[in-house]
Amino acid sequence: MHSFGHRANAVATFAVTILAAMCFAASFSDNFNSPSPTASVKILNINWFQKESNGNDEVSMTLNISADLSSLFTWNTKQVFVFVAAEYETPQNALNQVSLWDGIIPSKEHAKFLIHTTNKYRFIDQGSNFKGKDFNLTMHWHIMPKTGKMFADKIVMTGYRLPEQYR
Amino acid sequence: MDWQGQKCAEMLMQLLLVVSAVAAFLVGYAMADFQLMLLVYAGGVVLTALVTIPNWPFFNRHPLKWLDAAEADRHPRPQVCAATTAGKKKIGKNK
């Protein structure tokens, strides 16, 4: 510590190390948040339901997606990425997950929402298993932090069923 | 800076930075404002730099007593002798 340069280097290095410790502490504080999110998805209408020329089924739906994810936000939350996926079983695949809609919630104020939309991404099967198919709609979310660990969780909503016939 | 001053500067630096960090974290957590935490900490770092990096007079309160020039001449440095057995060694006094 016998010269200006030595002391400047010491201050800079120690300051950055302590900053890293603070970021760790900030991320750790996220564990004390106990979130209580709610979500519900309603299928308002099946717009059409066809078998494509390549043999795969496709369905288009209009959905009401509503959720209150405000309890997920902490002081260390940058944004929440949320998506709704349809999950179902077929003879070829034990689990199929098809993402139908996603969005980014930039702040707590935007976390309580109701979206009326057709499915943002196409709901196409690997094959032709959709007629009369029971499926779940699961809302997944990723809580993206400003620093540190990302938490992810989901809410499973069951009881949805596709029509027996093409239309 | 003298030796005491250097030690003082190092201790002050560590103390000020840790205190800044703790204060910044508590303020940021209480106000639920991450950016506020970073701003308070940045202020603390600047303060620490201003206090510990420049050569302030209070870091020089125990200055070293160097020999003055006349006294130094009376005590020449020890010479490294050449590797001969019959060499005349010149021994310097160290006090």
PDB file of C-alpha atoms in Angstrom:
ATOM      1  CA  MET A   1       0.000   0.000   0.000  1.00  0.00           C
ATOM      2  CA  HIS A   2       2.963   2.187  -0.532  1.00  0.00           C
ATOM      3  CA  SER A   3       1.858   3.952  -3.680  1.00  0.00           C
ATOM      4  CA  PHE A   4      -1.204   5.575  -5.181  1.00  0.00           C
ATOM      5  CA  GLY A   5      -1.460   2.802  -7.767  1.00  0.00           C
ATOM      6  CA  HIS A   6      -1.284   0.039  -5.169  1.00  0.00           C
ATOM      7  CA  ARG A   7      -4.030   1.551  -3.080  1.00  0.00           C
ATOM      8  CA  ALA A   8      -6.221   2.282  -6.083  1.00  0.00           C
ATOM      9  CA  ASN A   9      -5.892  -1.328  -7.209  1.00  0.00           C
ATOM     10  CA  ALA A  10      -6.699  -2.606  -3.728  1.00  0.00           C
ATOM     11  CA  VAL A  11      -9.824  -0.468  -3.474  1.00  0.00           C
ATOM     12  CA  ALA A  12     -11.036  -1.478  -6.924  1.00  0.00           C
ATOM     13  CA  THR A  13     -10.466  -5.193  -6.400  1.00  0.00           C
ATOM     14  CA  PHE A  14     -12.016  -5.316  -2.953  1.00  0.00           C
ATOM     15  CA  ALA A  15     -14.986  -3.218  -4.076  1.00  0.00           C
ATOM     16  CA  VAL A  16     -15.763  -5.612  -6.930  1.00  0.00           C
ATOM     17  CA  THR A  17     -15.399  -8.655  -4.673  1.00  0.00           C
ATOM     18  CA  ILE A  18     -17.797  -7.155  -2.144  1.00  0.00           C
ATOM     19  CA  LEU A  19     -20.191  -6.332  -4.995  1.00  0.00           C
ATOM     20  CA  ALA A  20     -20.200 -10.002  -5.971  1.00  0.00           C
ATOM     21  CA  ALA A  21     -21.025 -10.905  -2.373  1.00  0.00           C
ATOM     22  CA  MET A  22     -23.898  -8.405  -2.379  1.00  0.00           C
ATOM     23  CA  CYS A  23     -25.325  -9.901  -5.567  1.00  0.00           C
ATOM     24  CA  PHE A  24     -25.165 -13.340  -3.977  1.00  0.00           C
ATOM     25  CA  ALA A  25     -27.000 -12.020  -0.928  1.00  0.00           C
ATOM     26  CA  ALA A  26     -29.633 -10.348  -3.105  1.00  0.00           C
ATOM     27  CA  SER A  27     -30.235 -13.590  -4.998  1.00  0.00           C
ATOM     28  CA  PHE A  28     -30.382 -15.530  -1.742  1.00  0.00           C
ATOM     29  CA  SER A  29     -33.050 -13.180  -0.405  1.00  0.00           C
ATOM     30  CA  ASP A  30     -35.379 -14.457  -3.159  1.00  0.00           C
ATOM     31  CA  ASN A  31     -35.719 -17.706  -1.207  1.00  0.00           C
ATOM     32  CA  PHE A  32     -37.695 -15.871   1.458  1.00  0.00           C
ATOM     33  CA  ASN A  33     -40.433 -14.988  -1.000  1.00  0.00           C
ATOM     34  CA  SER A  34     -43.424 -17.332  -0.787  1.00  0.00           C
ATOM     35  CA  PRO A  35     -45.444 -16.700  -3.937  1.00  0.00           C
ATOM     36  CA  SER A  36     -49.163 -17.403  -4.317  1.00  0.00           C
ATOM     37  CA  PRO A  37     -49.956 -17.183  -8.020  1.00  0.00           C
ATOM     38  CA  THR A  38     -53.316 -17.998  -9.580  1.00  0.00           C
ATOM     39  CA  ALA A  39     -54.169 -18.809 -13.157  1.00  0.00           C
ATOM     40  CA  SER A  40     -57.040 -20.008 -15.295  1.00  0.00           C
ATOM     41  CA  VAL A  41     -57.482 -20.715 -18.984  1.00  0.00           C
ATOM     42  CA  LYS A  42     -60.830 -20.974 -20.720  1.00  0.00           C
ATOM     43  CA  ILE A  43     -61.275 -22.318 -24.210  1.00  0.00           C
ATOM     44  CA  LEU A  44     -63.889 -20.036 -25.690  1.00  0.00           C
ATOM     45  CA  ASN A  45     -64.109 -21.579 -29.141  1.00  0.00           C
ATOM     46  CA  ILE A  46     -62.587 -24.214 -31.392  1.00  0.00           C
ATOM     47  CA  ASN A  47     -62.061 -22.224 -34.575  1.00  0.00           C
ATOM     48  CA  TRP A  48     -61.218 -25.191 -36.749  1.00  0.00           C
ATOM     49  CA  PHE A  49     -59.977 -28.745 -36.358  1.00  0.00           C
ATOM     50  CA  GLN A  50     -58.494 -30.509 -39.400  1.00  0.00           C
ATOM     51  CA  LYS A  51     -56.079 -33.175 -40.490  1.00  0.00           C
ATOM     52  CA  GLU A  52     -53.328 -31.627 -42.601  1.00  0.00           C
ATOM     53  CA  SER A  53     -52.049 -32.933 -45.909  1.00  0.00           C
ATOM     54  CA  ASN A  54     -49.004 -34.428 -44.143  1.00  0.00           C
ATOM     55  CA  GLY A  55     -51.262 -36.493 -41.905  1.00  0.00           C
ATOM     56  CA  ASN A  56     -50.893 -34.432 -38.694  1.00  0.00           C
ATOM     57  CA  ASP A  57     -53.874 -33.072 -36.816  1.00  0.00           C
ATOM     58  CA  GLU A  58     -54.131 -29.374 -36.167  1.00  0.00           C
ATOM     59  CA  VAL A  59     -56.547 -27.356 -34.055  1.00  0.00           C
ATOM     60  CA  SER A  60     -57.009 -23.612 -33.673  1.00  0.00           C
ATOM     61  CA  MET A  61     -58.668 -22.276 -30.521  1.00  0.00           C
ATOM     62  CA  THR A  62     -59.645 -18.961 -28.995  1.00  0.00           C
ATOM     63  CA  LEU A  63     -58.537 -18.748 -25.382  1.00  0.00           C
ATOM     64  CA  ASN A  64     -59.116 -16.527 -22.370  1.00  0.00           C
ATOM     65  CA  ILE A  65     -55.886 -16.649 -20.372  1.00  0.00           C
ATOM     66  CA  SER A  66     -56.083 -14.946 -17.001  1.00  0.00           C
ATOM     67  CA  ALA A  67     -53.590 -14.962 -14.157  1.00  0.00           C
ATOM     68  CA  ASP A  68     -52.363 -13.052 -11.138  1.00  0.00           C
ATOM     69  CA  LEU A  69     -48.588 -13.500 -10.942  1.00  0.00           C
ATOM     70  CA  SER A  70     -47.826 -10.378  -8.917  1.00  0.00           C
ATOM     71  CA  SER A  71     -46.664 -12.348  -5.861  1.00  0.00           C
ATOM     72  CA  LEU A  72     -43.813 -13.790  -7.930  1.00  0.00           C
ATOM     73  CA  PHE A  73     -42.077 -10.399  -8.156  1.00  0.00           C
ATOM     74  CA  THR A  74     -39.332  -9.472  -5.686  1.00  0.00           C
ATOM     75  CA  TRP A  75     -36.878  -6.559  -5.578  1.00  0.00           C
ATOM     76  CA  ASN A  76     -34.500  -8.816  -7.505  1.00  0.00           C
ATOM     77  CA  THR A  77     -36.896  -9.657 -10.362  1.00  0.00           C
ATOM     78  CA  LYS A  78     -36.104  -8.388 -13.824  1.00  0.00           C
ATOM     79  CA  GLN A  79     -39.089  -9.935 -15.610  1.00  0.00           C
ATOM     80  CA  VAL A  80     -41.266 -13.038 -15.634  1.00  0.00           C
ATOM     81  CA  PHE A  81     -41.494 -15.193 -18.749  1.00  0.00           C
ATOM     82  CA  VAL A  82     -44.812 -17.041 -18.835  1.00  0.00           C
ATOM     83  CA  PHE A  83     -46.134 -19.585 -21.313  1.00  0.00           C
ATOM     84  CA  VAL A  84     -49.155 -21.873 -21.632  1.00  0.00           C
ATOM     85  CA  ALA A  85     -48.556 -25.398 -22.931  1.00  0.00           C
ATOM     86  CA  ALA A  86     -51.000 -28.124 -23.871  1.00  0.00           C
ATOM     87  CA  GLU A  87     -49.962 -31.504 -22.459  1.00  0.00           C
ATOM     88  CA  TYR A  88     -51.351 -34.856 -23.525  1.00  0.00           C
ATOM     89  CA  GLU A  89     -50.432 -38.494 -24.086  1.00  0.00           C
ATOM     90  CA  THR A  90     -50.354 -40.433 -27.357  1.00  0.00           C
ATOM     91  CA  PRO A  91     -49.449 -44.019 -28.234  1.00  0.00           C
ATOM     92  CA  GLN A  92     -46.103 -42.864 -29.691  1.00  0.00           C
ATOM     93  CA  ASN A  93     -45.188 -40.347 -26.956  1.00  0.00           C
ATOM     94  CA  ALA A  94     -45.739 -40.650 -23.217  1.00  0.00           C
ATOM     95  CA  LEU A  95     -45.845 -36.870 -22.941  1.00  0.00           C
ATOM     96  CA  ASN A  96     -46.452 -34.242 -25.587  1.00  0.00           C
ATOM     97  CA  GLN A  97     -46.028 -30.587 -24.659  1.00  0.00           C
ATOM     98  CA  VAL A  98     -47.023 -27.952 -27.177  1.00  0.00           C
ATOM     99  CA  SER A  99     -46.582 -24.283 -26.354  1.00  0.00           C
ATOM    100  CA  LEU A 100     -49.683 -22.323 -27.341  1.00  0.00           C
ATOM    101  CA  TRP A 101     -48.947 -18.843 -26.014  1.00  0.00           C
ATOM    102  CA  ASP A 102     -46.184 -16.975 -24.241  1.00  0.00           C
ATOM    103  CA  GLY A 103     -45.478 -13.503 -22.972  1.00  0.00           C
ATOM    104  CA  ILE A 104     -43.071 -11.419 -20.950  1.00  0.00           C
ATOM    105  CA  ILE A 105     -44.265  -9.600 -17.839  1.00  0.00           C
ATOM    106  CA  PRO A 106     -41.888  -6.694 -17.256  1.00  0.00           C
ATOM    107  CA  SER A 107     -43.119  -5.558 -13.847  1.00  0.00           C
ATOM    108  CA  LYS A 108     -45.464  -6.262 -10.977  1.00  0.00           C
ATOM    109  CA  GLU A 109     -48.040  -3.808 -12.328  1.00  0.00           C
ATOM    110  CA  HIS A 110     -48.466  -5.938 -15.467  1.00  0.00           C
ATOM    111  CA  ALA A 111     -48.629  -9.225 -13.598  1.00  0.00           C
ATOM    112  CA  LYS A 112     -52.407  -9.403 -13.236  1.00  0.00           C
ATOM    113  CA  PHE A 113     -53.841  -9.874 -16.693  1.00  0.00           C
ATOM    114  CA  LEU A 114     -56.613 -11.282 -18.858  1.00  0.00           C
ATOM    115  CA  ILE A 115     -55.691 -12.074 -22.449  1.00  0.00           C
ATOM    116  CA  HIS A 116     -58.260 -12.912 -25.093  1.00  0.00           C
ATOM    117  CA  THR A 117     -56.451 -14.485 -28.031  1.00  0.00           C
ATOM    118  CA  THR A 118     -56.222 -17.325 -30.493  1.00  0.00           C
ATOM    119  CA  ASN A 119     -53.292 -19.641 -29.861  1.00  0.00           C
ATOM    120  CA  LYS A 120     -50.085 -17.764 -30.687  1.00  0.00           C
ATOM    121  CA  TYR A 121     -48.307 -20.921 -31.813  1.00  0.00           C
ATOM    122  CA  ARG A 122     -49.862 -23.664 -33.870  1.00  0.00           C
ATOM    123  CA  PHE A 123     -51.238 -26.663 -32.046  1.00  0.00           C
ATOM    124  CA  ILE A 124     -50.174 -29.542 -34.294  1.00  0.00           C
ATOM    125  CA  ASP A 125     -49.857 -33.176 -33.304  1.00  0.00           C
ATOM    126  CA  GLN A 126     -47.149 -35.632 -34.292  1.00  0.00           C
ATOM    127  CA  GLY A 127     -49.668 -37.835 -35.959  1.00  0.00           C
ATOM    128  CA  SER A 128     -53.425 -37.984 -35.852  1.00  0.00           C
ATOM    129  CA  ASN A 129     -54.422 -38.433 -32.211  1.00  0.00           C
ATOM    130  CA  PHE A 130     -56.494 -35.351 -31.511  1.00  0.00           C
ATOM    131  CA  LYS A 131     -60.044 -36.610 -31.948  1.00  0.00           C
ATOM    132  CA  GLY A 132     -61.685 -36.729 -28.539  1.00  0.00           C
ATOM    133  CA  LYS A 133     -58.299 -36.199 -26.859  1.00  0.00           C
ATOM    134  CA  ASP A 134     -58.180 -35.200 -23.175  1.00  0.00           C
ATOM    135  CA  PHE A 135     -55.435 -32.715 -22.409  1.00  0.00           C
ATOM    136  CA  ASN A 136     -54.085 -30.417 -19.685  1.00  0.00           C
ATOM    137  CA  LEU A 137     -53.239 -26.762 -20.091  1.00  0.00           C
ATOM    138  CA  THR A 138     -50.253 -25.895 -17.945  1.00  0.00           C
ATOM    139  CA  MET A 139     -49.100 -22.352 -17.245  1.00  0.00           C
ATOM    140  CA  HIS A 140     -45.327 -22.338 -16.768  1.00  0.00           C
ATOM    141  CA  TRP A 141     -43.301 -19.346 -15.618  1.00  0.00           C
ATOM    142  CA  HIS A 142     -39.644 -18.444 -15.286  1.00  0.00           C
ATOM    143  CA  ILE A 143     -38.838 -15.706 -12.783  1.00  0.00           C
ATOM    144  CA  MET A 144     -35.791 -14.054 -14.339  1.00  0.00           C
ATOM    145  CA  PRO A 145     -33.695 -12.268 -11.709  1.00  0.00           C
ATOM    146  CA  LYS A 146     -31.602  -9.130 -11.897  1.00  0.00           C
ATOM    147  CA  THR A 147     -28.803 -11.207 -10.422  1.00  0.00           C
ATOM    148  CA  GLY A 148     -28.458 -14.840  -9.405  1.00  0.00           C
ATOM    149  CA  LYS A 149     -30.763 -17.842  -9.489  1.00  0.00           C
ATOM    150  CA  MET A 150     -33.774 -18.198 -11.765  1.00  0.00           C
ATOM    151  CA  PHE A 151     -36.845 -19.891 -10.327  1.00  0.00           C
ATOM    152  CA  ALA A 152     -39.347 -21.754 -12.477  1.00  0.00           C
ATOM    153  CA  ASP A 153     -42.704 -23.296 -11.576  1.00  0.00           C
ATOM    154  CA  LYS A 154     -46.090 -24.093 -13.053  1.00  0.00           C
ATOM    155  CA  ILE A 155     -49.821 -24.504 -12.485  1.00  0.00           C
ATOM    156  CA  VAL A 156     -51.523 -27.507 -14.111  1.00  0.00           C
ATOM    157  CA  MET A 157     -55.130 -27.104 -15.214  1.00  0.00           C
ATOM    158  CA  THR A 158     -56.876 -30.300 -16.196  1.00  0.00           C
ATOM    159  CA  GLY A 159     -60.142 -31.244 -17.788  1.00  0.00           C
ATOM    160  CA  TYR A 160     -59.883 -30.027 -21.365  1.00  0.00           C
ATOM    161  CA  ARG A 161     -61.031 -32.168 -24.290  1.00  0.00           C
ATOM    162  CA  LEU A 162     -60.836 -31.820 -28.038  1.00  0.00           C
ATOM    163  CA  PRO A 163     -63.930 -32.479 -30.175  1.00  0.00           C
ATOM    164  CA  GLU A 164     -64.724 -35.982 -31.395  1.00  0.00           C
ATOM    165  CA  GLN A 165     -64.997 -34.902 -35.028  1.00  0.00           C
ATOM    166  CA  TYR A 166     -63.115 -32.607 -37.359  1.00  0.00           C
ATOM    167  CA  ARG A 167     -64.756 -29.293 -38.106  1.00  0.00           C
TER     168      ARG A 167
ATOM    169  CA  MET B   1       2.745   7.456   3.594  1.00  0.00           C
ATOM    170  CA  ASP B   2       4.567   5.908   6.483  1.00  0.00           C
ATOM    171  CA  TRP B   3       4.170   2.288   7.590  1.00  0.00           C
ATOM    172  CA  GLN B   4       1.537   3.107  10.174  1.00  0.00           C
ATOM    173  CA  GLY B   5      -0.305   5.138   7.580  1.00  0.00           C
ATOM    174  CA  GLN B   6      -0.318   2.296   5.090  1.00  0.00           C
ATOM    175  CA  LYS B   7      -1.744  -0.096   7.636  1.00  0.00           C
ATOM    176  CA  CYS B   8      -4.324   2.505   8.616  1.00  0.00           C
ATOM    177  CA  ALA B   9      -5.257   3.057   4.976  1.00  0.00           C
ATOM    178  CA  GLU B  10      -5.734  -0.650   4.370  1.00  0.00           C
ATOM    179  CA  MET B  11      -7.897  -1.130   7.445  1.00  0.00           C
ATOM    180  CA  LEU B  12      -9.956   1.951   6.658  1.00  0.00           C
ATOM    181  CA  MET B  13     -10.517   0.734   3.108  1.00  0.00           C
ATOM    182  CA  GLN B  14     -11.762  -2.686   4.218  1.00  0.00           C
ATOM    183  CA  LEU B  15     -13.962  -1.252   6.937  1.00  0.00           C
ATOM    184  CA  LEU B  16     -15.504   1.451   4.760  1.00  0.00           C
ATOM    185  CA  LEU B  17     -16.241  -0.914   1.884  1.00  0.00           C
ATOM    186  CA  VAL B  18     -17.856  -3.555   4.078  1.00  0.00           C
ATOM    187  CA  VAL B  19     -19.936  -0.949   5.922  1.00  0.00           C
ATOM    188  CA  SER B  20     -21.004   0.569   2.592  1.00  0.00           C
ATOM    189  CA  ALA B  21     -22.033  -2.840   1.310  1.00  0.00           C
ATOM    190  CA  VAL B  22     -24.053  -3.722   4.407  1.00  0.00           C
ATOM    191  CA  ALA B  23     -25.743  -0.322   4.476  1.00  0.00           C
ATOM    192  CA  ALA B  24     -26.491  -0.477   0.753  1.00  0.00           C
ATOM    193  CA  PHE B  25     -27.981  -3.965   1.014  1.00  0.00           C
ATOM    194  CA  LEU B  26     -30.184  -3.044   3.977  1.00  0.00           C
ATOM    195  CA  VAL B  27     -31.434   0.137   2.323  1.00  0.00           C
ATOM    196  CA  GLY B  28     -32.098  -1.639  -0.968  1.00  0.00           C
ATOM    197  CA  TYR B  29     -33.880  -4.562   0.680  1.00  0.00           C
ATOM    198  CA  ALA B  30     -36.017  -2.297   2.864  1.00  0.00           C
ATOM    199  CA  MET B  31     -37.042  -0.063  -0.034  1.00  0.00           C
ATOM    200  CA  ALA B  32     -37.317  -3.076  -2.414  1.00  0.00           C
ATOM    201  CA  ASP B  33     -35.178  -1.159  -4.895  1.00  0.00           C
ATOM    202  CA  PHE B  34     -32.212  -2.959  -6.427  1.00  0.00           C
ATOM    203  CA  GLN B  35     -30.932   0.126  -8.217  1.00  0.00           C
ATOM    204  CA  LEU B  36     -30.948   2.093  -4.964  1.00  0.00           C
ATOM    205  CA  MET B  37     -28.694  -0.537  -3.389  1.00  0.00           C
ATOM    206  CA  LEU B  38     -26.228  -0.179  -6.254  1.00  0.00           C
ATOM    207  CA  LEU B  39     -26.283   3.622  -6.044  1.00  0.00           C
ATOM    208  CA  VAL B  40     -25.648   3.687  -2.289  1.00  0.00           C
ATOM    209  CA  TYR B  41     -22.809   1.201  -2.714  1.00  0.00           C
ATOM    210  CA  ALA B  42     -21.283   3.202  -5.569  1.00  0.00           C
ATOM    211  CA  GLY B  43     -21.353   6.269  -3.314  1.00  0.00           C
ATOM    212  CA  GLY B  44     -19.621   4.273  -0.603  1.00  0.00           C
ATOM    213  CA  VAL B  45     -16.910   3.135  -3.006  1.00  0.00           C
ATOM    214  CA  VAL B  46     -16.243   6.711  -4.138  1.00  0.00           C
ATOM    215  CA  LEU B  47     -16.045   7.851  -0.507  1.00  0.00           C
ATOM    216  CA  THR B  48     -13.621   5.035   0.319  1.00  0.00           C
ATOM    217  CA  ALA B  49     -11.461   5.939  -2.647  1.00  0.00           C
ATOM    218  CA  LEU B  50     -11.347   9.585  -1.605  1.00  0.00           C
ATOM    219  CA  VAL B  51     -10.368   8.703   1.956  1.00  0.00           C
ATOM    220  CA  THR B  52      -7.810   5.967   1.404  1.00  0.00           C
ATOM    221  CA  ILE B  53      -6.104   6.513  -1.945  1.00  0.00           C
ATOM    222  CA  PRO B  54      -4.644  10.048  -1.806  1.00  0.00           C
ATOM    223  CA  ASN B  55      -1.642  10.651   0.400  1.00  0.00           C
ATOM    224  CA  TRP B  56      -3.400  12.605   3.146  1.00  0.00           C
ATOM    225  CA  PRO B  57      -1.294  14.127   5.954  1.00  0.00           C
ATOM    226  CA  PHE B  58      -2.957  12.022   8.660  1.00  0.00           C
ATOM    227  CA  PHE B  59      -1.397   8.969   7.055  1.00  0.00           C
ATOM    228  CA  ASN B  60       2.036  10.398   7.750  1.00  0.00           C
ATOM    229  CA  ARG B  61       1.948  10.954  11.497  1.00  0.00           C
ATOM    230  CA  HIS B  62       4.702   8.430  12.271  1.00  0.00           C
ATOM    231  CA  PRO B  63       7.280   9.342   9.689  1.00  0.00           C
ATOM    232  CA  LEU B  64      10.422   7.243   9.316  1.00  0.00           C
ATOM    233  CA  LYS B  65      13.637   8.817  10.505  1.00  0.00           C
ATOM    234  CA  TRP B  66      16.049   8.522   7.625  1.00  0.00           C
ATOM    235  CA  LEU B  67      19.781   9.165   8.222  1.00  0.00           C
ATOM    236  CA  ASP B  68      20.854  12.609   7.000  1.00  0.00           C
ATOM    237  CA  ALA B  69      23.577  12.791   4.353  1.00  0.00           C
ATOM    238  CA  ALA B  70      26.557  13.680   6.580  1.00  0.00           C
ATOM    239  CA  GLU B  71      25.894  10.847   9.025  1.00  0.00           C
ATOM    240  CA  ALA B  72      25.416   8.354   6.194  1.00  0.00           C
ATOM    241  CA  ASP B  73      28.853   9.089   4.767  1.00  0.00           C
ATOM    242  CA  ARG B  74      30.500   8.017   8.002  1.00  0.00           C
ATOM    243  CA  HIS B  75      28.983   4.545   7.676  1.00  0.00           C
ATOM    244  CA  PRO B  76      29.777   3.216   4.213  1.00  0.00           C
ATOM    245  CA  ARG B  77      27.836   0.347   2.746  1.00  0.00           C
ATOM    246  CA  PRO B  78      29.210  -3.175   3.109  1.00  0.00           C
ATOM    247  CA  GLN B  79      31.141  -4.216  -0.037  1.00  0.00           C
ATOM    248  CA  VAL B  80      30.714  -7.600  -1.695  1.00  0.00           C
ATOM    249  CA  CYS B  81      34.324  -8.881  -1.947  1.00  0.00           C
ATOM    250  CA  ALA B  82      35.817 -10.771  -4.930  1.00  0.00           C
ATOM    251  CA  ALA B  83      36.348 -14.548  -4.387  1.00  0.00           C
ATOM    252  CA  THR B  84      40.083 -14.419  -3.478  1.00  0.00           C
ATOM    253  CA  THR B  85      41.541 -15.723  -0.200  1.00  0.00           C
ATOM    254  CA  ALA B  86      44.068 -12.914   0.111  1.00  0.00           C
ATOM    255  CA  GLY B  87      41.525 -10.186  -0.591  1.00  0.00           C
ATOM    256  CA  LYS B  88      41.381  -7.312   1.769  1.00  0.00           C
ATOM    257  CA  LYS B  89      37.810  -7.221   3.084  1.00  0.00           C
ATOM    258  CA  LYS B  90      36.215  -3.952   3.878  1.00  0.00           C
ATOM    259  CA  ILE B  91      33.704  -4.445   6.629  1.00  0.00           C
ATOM    260  CA  GLY B  92      30.976  -1.879   6.987  1.00  0.00           C
ATOM    261  CA  LYS B  93      29.382  -1.018  10.253  1.00  0.00           C
ATOM    262  CA  ASN B  94      25.651  -1.528  10.298  1.00  0.00           C
ATOM    263  CA  LYS B  95      24.702   0.766  13.197  1.00  0.00           C
TER     264      LYS B  95
END
